[in-house]
Each structure stands twice: as structure tokens, then as C-alpha cells.
Amino acid sequence: MDTPDLSQWIFRGCDPQILDAVKQVVANWKGYSPDPMAKRSLVHLIEKYLDPVVKEYLQRIPEAFRFSLLGGGQETYSRLIRSEGYRYTRDLHTTLERGLMASTNDIDRDRDDHLSTLSTIYSLIWLCELKKQKRLQIRDKDGLTGGLNQKLDREKCKICGDPTEFSAFLSSNKLDRGENDNLRYSYIYCALHKSTSDRGSSNTYRSSIRNADKVNKEFFRLYARSNCPVHEEDYCKKDVIKHYFYLYVRQNRLIQADPEDVRKHAIDFVTSRITDHKKIILYLIKQGLSQTEIAKLLNMKHRQSVSKSLASIPDRFRLI
């Protein structure tokens, strides 16, 4: 990955000093490795620019927010990445952010701004993790380096966002090739979504490709409502679909800092066939309307049509 465009990774309301530190890391990251143990590691930039600013930022925010951010004690972002890796650090960061959303009942602009700051920090860690390694030292069955393409990217599955089959192979600590290994590991898709399997063409792959546009549409609608400030709720009410997503995102605590999780929900919407018509019915049920009232409002012939639609919707999509 070349120097990334930060415009899509900076969230409105982010603390200016944190934002400046993130920009400093990205501005200086050319020539640095994502490997936490490398001599010129991106972790050094995080330690130099981000950690001190986070420590100072913790002194300025309300005490109720401080638990949601690392750096208050000895455990800083750079130390945690070195000891546990990027993925563990991102998972912990996400857990703390969701804990803040669950523990604070009074949603105000200060909390929204703090959530934007957390999301921006998460984005930086994720971008550092995604930066490409120049070479991957992989040993073959004779113990010699080579064999596998050493320049393949360790990316995420283009469909679901899980590690690709090749990435999963690398992270399994089983880097020796077997006797019958024909190097069929996909570096574009995960094992579930790759185009071919041992039994021929993959039905899951074909289905996923057909639904790709639908998944992207649902993803961007969910993503747009993630971390949506509370004062925009009235704006969302002008559009029933937007307001359904607004309430769904709040209910499931989806955050823009975790686009992989948002994409999984988008895939679930498509595979469960939750159409916009069904979303409107779910929203109206949340508003307390009866099935008869909904049928009249949506010009449906019978109340049973609403009942059948509701019966086909899993409970996880209903608004509480």
C-alpha cells in the first residue's frame, strides 16, 4: 500500500491534536515496515507521534470516557502492538469503544466527538496493518525459501472481509509446504468464497458475485449511519429507510472503526433477503402500528401479507 488517502479515514469531530498525530504517522511512513519487530517499523512512528498525544488527550476528556482509550498507564498503543499484534489491538480498541456506547446513556456531542476520535485512531492501526510487506520469507518442504509467490498481498477476502485463504495459511505458523501442495491458496478470497474448490466450481462464490452490488449498497447505507451523531436522528426520520438503519446501527452498536463487522451485517441483510419493503414494515412495527394499519398504509390487500413478511424475517433484524 502506498501512502493512503486519509480523507475517507478521518471522522468528523475528531480531536485536532489526535488528527495531527495521525497525519504525522502517515506523512512519514514511507520506507517503514508493518512488521512490529522490524528495525524501521511503523510502531516506532506510533510511539513517537501518537502515544504522547493520546496521553495528553486523556487528561482533557471527561473521566467517564477515559477507560475507552489506551495510553493512560503503561499500556500504550505501540507497546500493545509489539506484544500482541495489530489484530488484538484493534479488537481490544473496538471492545472498549462499544463498552463506552453501552455505558453512557446521555448521548451528547462530546461523546460523539470522542467516538470520532476513537474511530480515527482505529483507522490508523488498521492502515498500518494493511501496509504491504515487501517480501514474505516462506520455506518450502526442503527448508529453502521460495516456492510460494513471495510478493503476494496479505489482503482480506474481497467478498466478506475475512482473511484470504493465503493470509490464513501464513498466520497458521505452518509455513512448510506439504508433498501434495499444488499452491491453490487464494490471495483474493477466503476458503469459503474462492472461485473453485476440490469439488469444482463454488456455488458460494457465484452467489456472492451475483449479490456483490447489493452487499455494497447495504454496506454503505449501514456505514453512513454508523457513529451518526444523535442530533441527526430527526434528519434520518425524514427517510424511513435511513431511520431504520439509524436505529439498527444504534441497537447493534456498529461503529465506523470496524468496517469488517459492518460488512458482515450487510452480507446478512442480503443473504436473509431483507428488502426495503421489509425494512419499512419493521420500522412501522417499531412505531406501534398494527398489521392492519401497516397493510392500509402500504396499499397491501390483506393483513396476512404483513404477517407473512414478518414471519420470514429473523428476529435479529427487528427493532427493539
PDB file of C-alpha atoms in Angstrom, residues 130-290:
ATOM      1  CA  LEU A 130      -2.713  -3.401   5.817  1.00  0.00           C
ATOM      2  CA  LYS A 131       0.535  -1.908   4.550  1.00  0.00           C
ATOM      3  CA  LYS A 132       2.153  -4.464   2.254  1.00  0.00           C
ATOM      4  CA  GLN A 133       5.261  -6.381   3.182  1.00  0.00           C
ATOM      5  CA  LYS A 134       7.962  -6.124   0.548  1.00  0.00           C
ATOM      6  CA  ARG A 135       8.871  -9.802   0.815  1.00  0.00           C
ATOM      7  CA  LEU A 136       7.431 -12.776   2.646  1.00  0.00           C
ATOM      8  CA  GLN A 137      10.030 -15.349   3.658  1.00  0.00           C
ATOM      9  CA  ILE A 138       8.259 -18.686   3.221  1.00  0.00           C
ATOM     10  CA  ARG A 139      10.072 -22.007   3.359  1.00  0.00           C
ATOM     11  CA  ASP A 140       9.243 -24.911   1.087  1.00  0.00           C
ATOM     12  CA  LYS A 141       9.191 -28.594   2.073  1.00  0.00           C
ATOM     13  CA  ASP A 142      13.015 -28.769   1.773  1.00  0.00           C
ATOM     14  CA  GLY A 143      13.509 -25.844   4.157  1.00  0.00           C
ATOM     15  CA  LEU A 144      14.537 -23.427   1.405  1.00  0.00           C
ATOM     16  CA  THR A 145      13.000 -20.016   0.896  1.00  0.00           C
ATOM     17  CA  GLY A 146      10.922 -19.617  -2.237  1.00  0.00           C
ATOM     18  CA  GLY A 147       8.230 -21.713  -3.821  1.00  0.00           C
ATOM     19  CA  LEU A 148       5.242 -19.610  -2.872  1.00  0.00           C
ATOM     20  CA  ASN A 149       4.975 -16.239  -4.526  1.00  0.00           C
ATOM     21  CA  GLN A 150       6.742 -14.001  -2.021  1.00  0.00           C
ATOM     22  CA  LYS A 151       5.111 -10.833  -3.339  1.00  0.00           C
ATOM     23  CA  LEU A 152       1.501 -11.876  -2.850  1.00  0.00           C
ATOM     24  CA  ASP A 153      -0.505  -9.415  -0.776  1.00  0.00           C
ATOM     25  CA  ARG A 154      -1.810 -10.414   2.625  1.00  0.00           C
ATOM     26  CA  GLU A 155      -5.229  -8.927   1.994  1.00  0.00           C
ATOM     27  CA  LYS A 156      -8.789  -9.537   3.116  1.00  0.00           C
ATOM     28  CA  CYS A 157     -11.389 -11.507   1.179  1.00  0.00           C
ATOM     29  CA  LYS A 158     -12.935  -9.221  -1.423  1.00  0.00           C
ATOM     30  CA  ILE A 159     -16.409 -10.507  -0.548  1.00  0.00           C
ATOM     31  CA  CYS A 160     -16.664 -10.916   3.230  1.00  0.00           C
ATOM     32  CA  GLY A 161     -13.608  -9.143   4.651  1.00  0.00           C
ATOM     33  CA  ASP A 162     -12.221 -12.221   6.436  1.00  0.00           C
ATOM     34  CA  PRO A 163      -8.536 -13.133   5.902  1.00  0.00           C
ATOM     35  CA  THR A 164      -7.867 -14.588   2.470  1.00  0.00           C
ATOM     36  CA  GLU A 165      -7.017 -18.269   2.170  1.00  0.00           C
ATOM     37  CA  PHE A 166      -3.381 -17.317   1.580  1.00  0.00           C
ATOM     38  CA  SER A 167      -3.332 -14.988   4.595  1.00  0.00           C
ATOM     39  CA  ALA A 168      -4.869 -17.683   6.798  1.00  0.00           C
ATOM     40  CA  PHE A 169      -2.178 -20.089   5.616  1.00  0.00           C
ATOM     41  CA  LEU A 170       0.570 -17.630   6.563  1.00  0.00           C
ATOM     42  CA  SER A 171      -0.863 -16.909  10.016  1.00  0.00           C
ATOM     43  CA  SER A 172      -1.223 -20.601  10.872  1.00  0.00           C
ATOM     44  CA  ASN A 173       2.529 -20.926  11.580  1.00  0.00           C
ATOM     45  CA  LYS A 174       2.624 -23.910   9.206  1.00  0.00           C
ATOM     46  CA  LEU A 175       4.808 -22.413   6.513  1.00  0.00           C
ATOM     47  CA  ASP A 176       6.287 -25.706   5.258  1.00  0.00           C
ATOM     48  CA  ARG A 177       4.689 -26.988   2.089  1.00  0.00           C
ATOM     49  CA  GLY A 178       3.311 -30.495   2.037  1.00  0.00           C
ATOM     50  CA  GLU A 179       4.230 -33.174  -0.506  1.00  0.00           C
ATOM     51  CA  ASN A 180       1.000 -32.735  -2.476  1.00  0.00           C
ATOM     52  CA  ASP A 181       0.587 -28.997  -2.088  1.00  0.00           C
ATOM     53  CA  ASN A 182      -0.154 -27.507  -5.506  1.00  0.00           C
ATOM     54  CA  LEU A 183      -0.300 -23.932  -4.154  1.00  0.00           C
ATOM     55  CA  ARG A 184      -4.028 -23.478  -4.559  1.00  0.00           C
ATOM     56  CA  TYR A 185      -4.261 -20.852  -1.837  1.00  0.00           C
ATOM     57  CA  SER A 186      -6.303 -17.875  -2.982  1.00  0.00           C
ATOM     58  CA  TYR A 187      -4.921 -14.425  -2.137  1.00  0.00           C
ATOM     59  CA  ILE A 188      -8.142 -12.690  -3.239  1.00  0.00           C
ATOM     60  CA  TYR A 189     -10.850 -14.713  -1.461  1.00  0.00           C
ATOM     61  CA  CYS A 190     -11.200 -16.736   1.719  1.00  0.00           C
ATOM     62  CA  ALA A 191     -11.601 -20.518   1.610  1.00  0.00           C
ATOM     63  CA  LEU A 192     -15.394 -20.181   1.618  1.00  0.00           C
ATOM     64  CA  HIS A 193     -15.646 -17.675  -1.217  1.00  0.00           C
ATOM     65  CA  LYS A 194     -12.868 -18.706  -3.591  1.00  0.00           C
ATOM     66  CA  SER A 195     -13.998 -19.410  -7.135  1.00  0.00           C
ATOM     67  CA  THR A 196     -13.142 -23.126  -7.199  1.00  0.00           C
ATOM     68  CA  SER A 197     -12.967 -25.903  -4.661  1.00  0.00           C
ATOM     69  CA  ASP A 198     -11.846 -29.527  -4.676  1.00  0.00           C
ATOM     70  CA  ARG A 199     -15.299 -30.431  -5.983  1.00  0.00           C
ATOM     71  CA  GLY A 200     -15.326 -27.928  -8.822  1.00  0.00           C
ATOM     72  CA  SER A 201     -16.926 -24.515  -9.152  1.00  0.00           C
ATOM     73  CA  SER A 202     -18.053 -22.931  -5.891  1.00  0.00           C
ATOM     74  CA  ASN A 203     -21.763 -22.133  -5.601  1.00  0.00           C
ATOM     75  CA  THR A 204     -20.992 -19.764  -2.730  1.00  0.00           C
ATOM     76  CA  TYR A 205     -18.604 -17.796  -4.948  1.00  0.00           C
ATOM     77  CA  ARG A 206     -21.136 -17.493  -7.799  1.00  0.00           C
ATOM     78  CA  SER A 207     -23.882 -16.424  -5.413  1.00  0.00           C
ATOM     79  CA  SER A 208     -21.611 -13.871  -3.739  1.00  0.00           C
ATOM     80  CA  ILE A 209     -20.558 -12.344  -7.056  1.00  0.00           C
ATOM     81  CA  ARG A 210     -24.209 -12.003  -8.112  1.00  0.00           C
ATOM     82  CA  ASN A 211     -25.002 -10.252  -4.831  1.00  0.00           C
ATOM     83  CA  ALA A 212     -21.873  -8.075  -4.728  1.00  0.00           C
ATOM     84  CA  ASP A 213     -23.666  -4.870  -5.761  1.00  0.00           C
ATOM     85  CA  LYS A 214     -26.469  -5.468  -3.249  1.00  0.00           C
ATOM     86  CA  VAL A 215     -23.959  -6.082  -0.446  1.00  0.00           C
ATOM     87  CA  ASN A 216     -22.053  -2.903  -1.308  1.00  0.00           C
ATOM     88  CA  LYS A 217     -25.293  -0.910  -1.299  1.00  0.00           C
ATOM     89  CA  GLU A 218     -26.293  -2.228   2.143  1.00  0.00           C
ATOM     90  CA  PHE A 219     -22.753  -1.731   3.438  1.00  0.00           C
ATOM     91  CA  PHE A 220     -22.615   1.949   2.529  1.00  0.00           C
ATOM     92  CA  ARG A 221     -26.091   2.570   3.979  1.00  0.00           C
ATOM     93  CA  LEU A 222     -25.090   0.938   7.269  1.00  0.00           C
ATOM     94  CA  TYR A 223     -21.678   2.597   7.262  1.00  0.00           C
ATOM     95  CA  ALA A 224     -23.185   6.045   6.710  1.00  0.00           C
ATOM     96  CA  ARG A 225     -25.325   5.645   9.845  1.00  0.00           C
ATOM     97  CA  SER A 226     -22.507   4.225  11.998  1.00  0.00           C
ATOM     98  CA  ASN A 227     -21.353   6.733  14.631  1.00  0.00           C
ATOM     99  CA  CYS A 228     -24.117   9.009  13.326  1.00  0.00           C
ATOM    100  CA  PRO A 229     -24.478  11.905  15.817  1.00  0.00           C
ATOM    101  CA  VAL A 230     -27.629  11.764  17.887  1.00  0.00           C
ATOM    102  CA  HIS A 231     -28.731  15.227  16.737  1.00  0.00           C
ATOM    103  CA  GLU A 232     -29.086  13.799  13.208  1.00  0.00           C
ATOM    104  CA  GLU A 233     -31.862  11.430  14.292  1.00  0.00           C
ATOM    105  CA  ASP A 234     -34.560  13.919  13.303  1.00  0.00           C
ATOM    106  CA  TYR A 235     -32.907  14.258   9.891  1.00  0.00           C
ATOM    107  CA  CYS A 236     -32.998  10.467   9.471  1.00  0.00           C
ATOM    108  CA  LYS A 237     -36.700  10.398  10.360  1.00  0.00           C
ATOM    109  CA  LYS A 238     -37.459  12.182   7.088  1.00  0.00           C
ATOM    110  CA  ASP A 239     -36.471   8.954   5.305  1.00  0.00           C
ATOM    111  CA  VAL A 240     -37.927   5.712   6.717  1.00  0.00           C
ATOM    112  CA  ILE A 241     -35.099   3.549   5.368  1.00  0.00           C
ATOM    113  CA  LYS A 242     -32.407   5.840   6.757  1.00  0.00           C
ATOM    114  CA  HIS A 243     -34.130   5.905  10.119  1.00  0.00           C
ATOM    115  CA  TYR A 244     -34.412   2.108  10.179  1.00  0.00           C
ATOM    116  CA  PHE A 245     -30.659   1.843   9.593  1.00  0.00           C
ATOM    117  CA  TYR A 246     -30.025   4.562  12.184  1.00  0.00           C
ATOM    118  CA  LEU A 247     -31.934   2.570  14.829  1.00  0.00           C
ATOM    119  CA  TYR A 248     -30.455  -0.754  13.705  1.00  0.00           C
ATOM    120  CA  VAL A 249     -26.905   0.604  13.951  1.00  0.00           C
ATOM    121  CA  ARG A 250     -27.544   2.026  17.435  1.00  0.00           C
ATOM    122  CA  GLN A 251     -29.131  -1.232  18.542  1.00  0.00           C
ATOM    123  CA  ASN A 252     -26.206  -3.348  17.313  1.00  0.00           C
ATOM    124  CA  ARG A 253     -23.558  -0.767  18.240  1.00  0.00           C
ATOM    125  CA  LEU A 254     -21.958  -0.766  14.803  1.00  0.00           C
ATOM    126  CA  ILE A 255     -19.048   1.627  14.505  1.00  0.00           C
ATOM    127  CA  GLN A 256     -17.217   3.061  11.514  1.00  0.00           C
ATOM    128  CA  ALA A 257     -13.938   1.973  13.086  1.00  0.00           C
ATOM    129  CA  ASP A 258     -14.845  -1.640  12.337  1.00  0.00           C
ATOM    130  CA  PRO A 259     -15.896  -1.797   8.663  1.00  0.00           C
ATOM    131  CA  GLU A 260     -15.331  -5.580   8.633  1.00  0.00           C
ATOM    132  CA  ASP A 261     -18.142  -6.013  11.156  1.00  0.00           C
ATOM    133  CA  VAL A 262     -20.384  -3.604   9.234  1.00  0.00           C
ATOM    134  CA  ARG A 263     -19.820  -5.612   6.046  1.00  0.00           C
ATOM    135  CA  LYS A 264     -20.822  -8.841   7.801  1.00  0.00           C
ATOM    136  CA  HIS A 265     -24.145  -7.221   8.733  1.00  0.00           C
ATOM    137  CA  ALA A 266     -24.562  -6.038   5.122  1.00  0.00           C
ATOM    138  CA  ILE A 267     -23.985  -9.584   3.859  1.00  0.00           C
ATOM    139  CA  ASP A 268     -26.520 -10.856   6.410  1.00  0.00           C
ATOM    140  CA  PHE A 269     -29.137  -8.398   5.090  1.00  0.00           C
ATOM    141  CA  VAL A 270     -28.643  -9.648   1.532  1.00  0.00           C
ATOM    142  CA  THR A 271     -28.445 -13.386   2.251  1.00  0.00           C
ATOM    143  CA  SER A 272     -31.522 -13.157   4.518  1.00  0.00           C
ATOM    144  CA  ARG A 273     -33.377 -11.244   1.769  1.00  0.00           C
ATOM    145  CA  ILE A 274     -34.310  -8.265   3.942  1.00  0.00           C
ATOM    146  CA  THR A 275     -35.698  -5.963   1.265  1.00  0.00           C
ATOM    147  CA  ASP A 276     -36.504  -2.272   1.691  1.00  0.00           C
ATOM    148  CA  HIS A 277     -40.185  -3.230   1.850  1.00  0.00           C
ATOM    149  CA  LYS A 278     -39.476  -5.453   4.856  1.00  0.00           C
ATOM    150  CA  LYS A 279     -37.375  -2.732   6.491  1.00  0.00           C
ATOM    151  CA  ILE A 280     -40.329  -0.332   6.231  1.00  0.00           C
ATOM    152  CA  ILE A 281     -42.612  -2.909   7.851  1.00  0.00           C
ATOM    153  CA  LEU A 282     -40.103  -3.419  10.685  1.00  0.00           C
ATOM    154  CA  TYR A 283     -39.858   0.326  11.199  1.00  0.00           C
ATOM    155  CA  LEU A 284     -43.642   0.754  11.318  1.00  0.00           C
ATOM    156  CA  ILE A 285     -43.950  -2.135  13.793  1.00  0.00           C
ATOM    157  CA  LYS A 286     -41.414  -0.299  15.951  1.00  0.00           C
ATOM    158  CA  GLN A 287     -43.641   2.781  15.789  1.00  0.00           C
ATOM    159  CA  GLY A 288     -46.506   0.749  17.288  1.00  0.00           C
ATOM    160  CA  LEU A 289     -48.695   0.356  14.193  1.00  0.00           C
ATOM    161  CA  SER A 290     -50.852  -2.755  13.883  1.00  0.00           C
TER     162      SER A 290
END
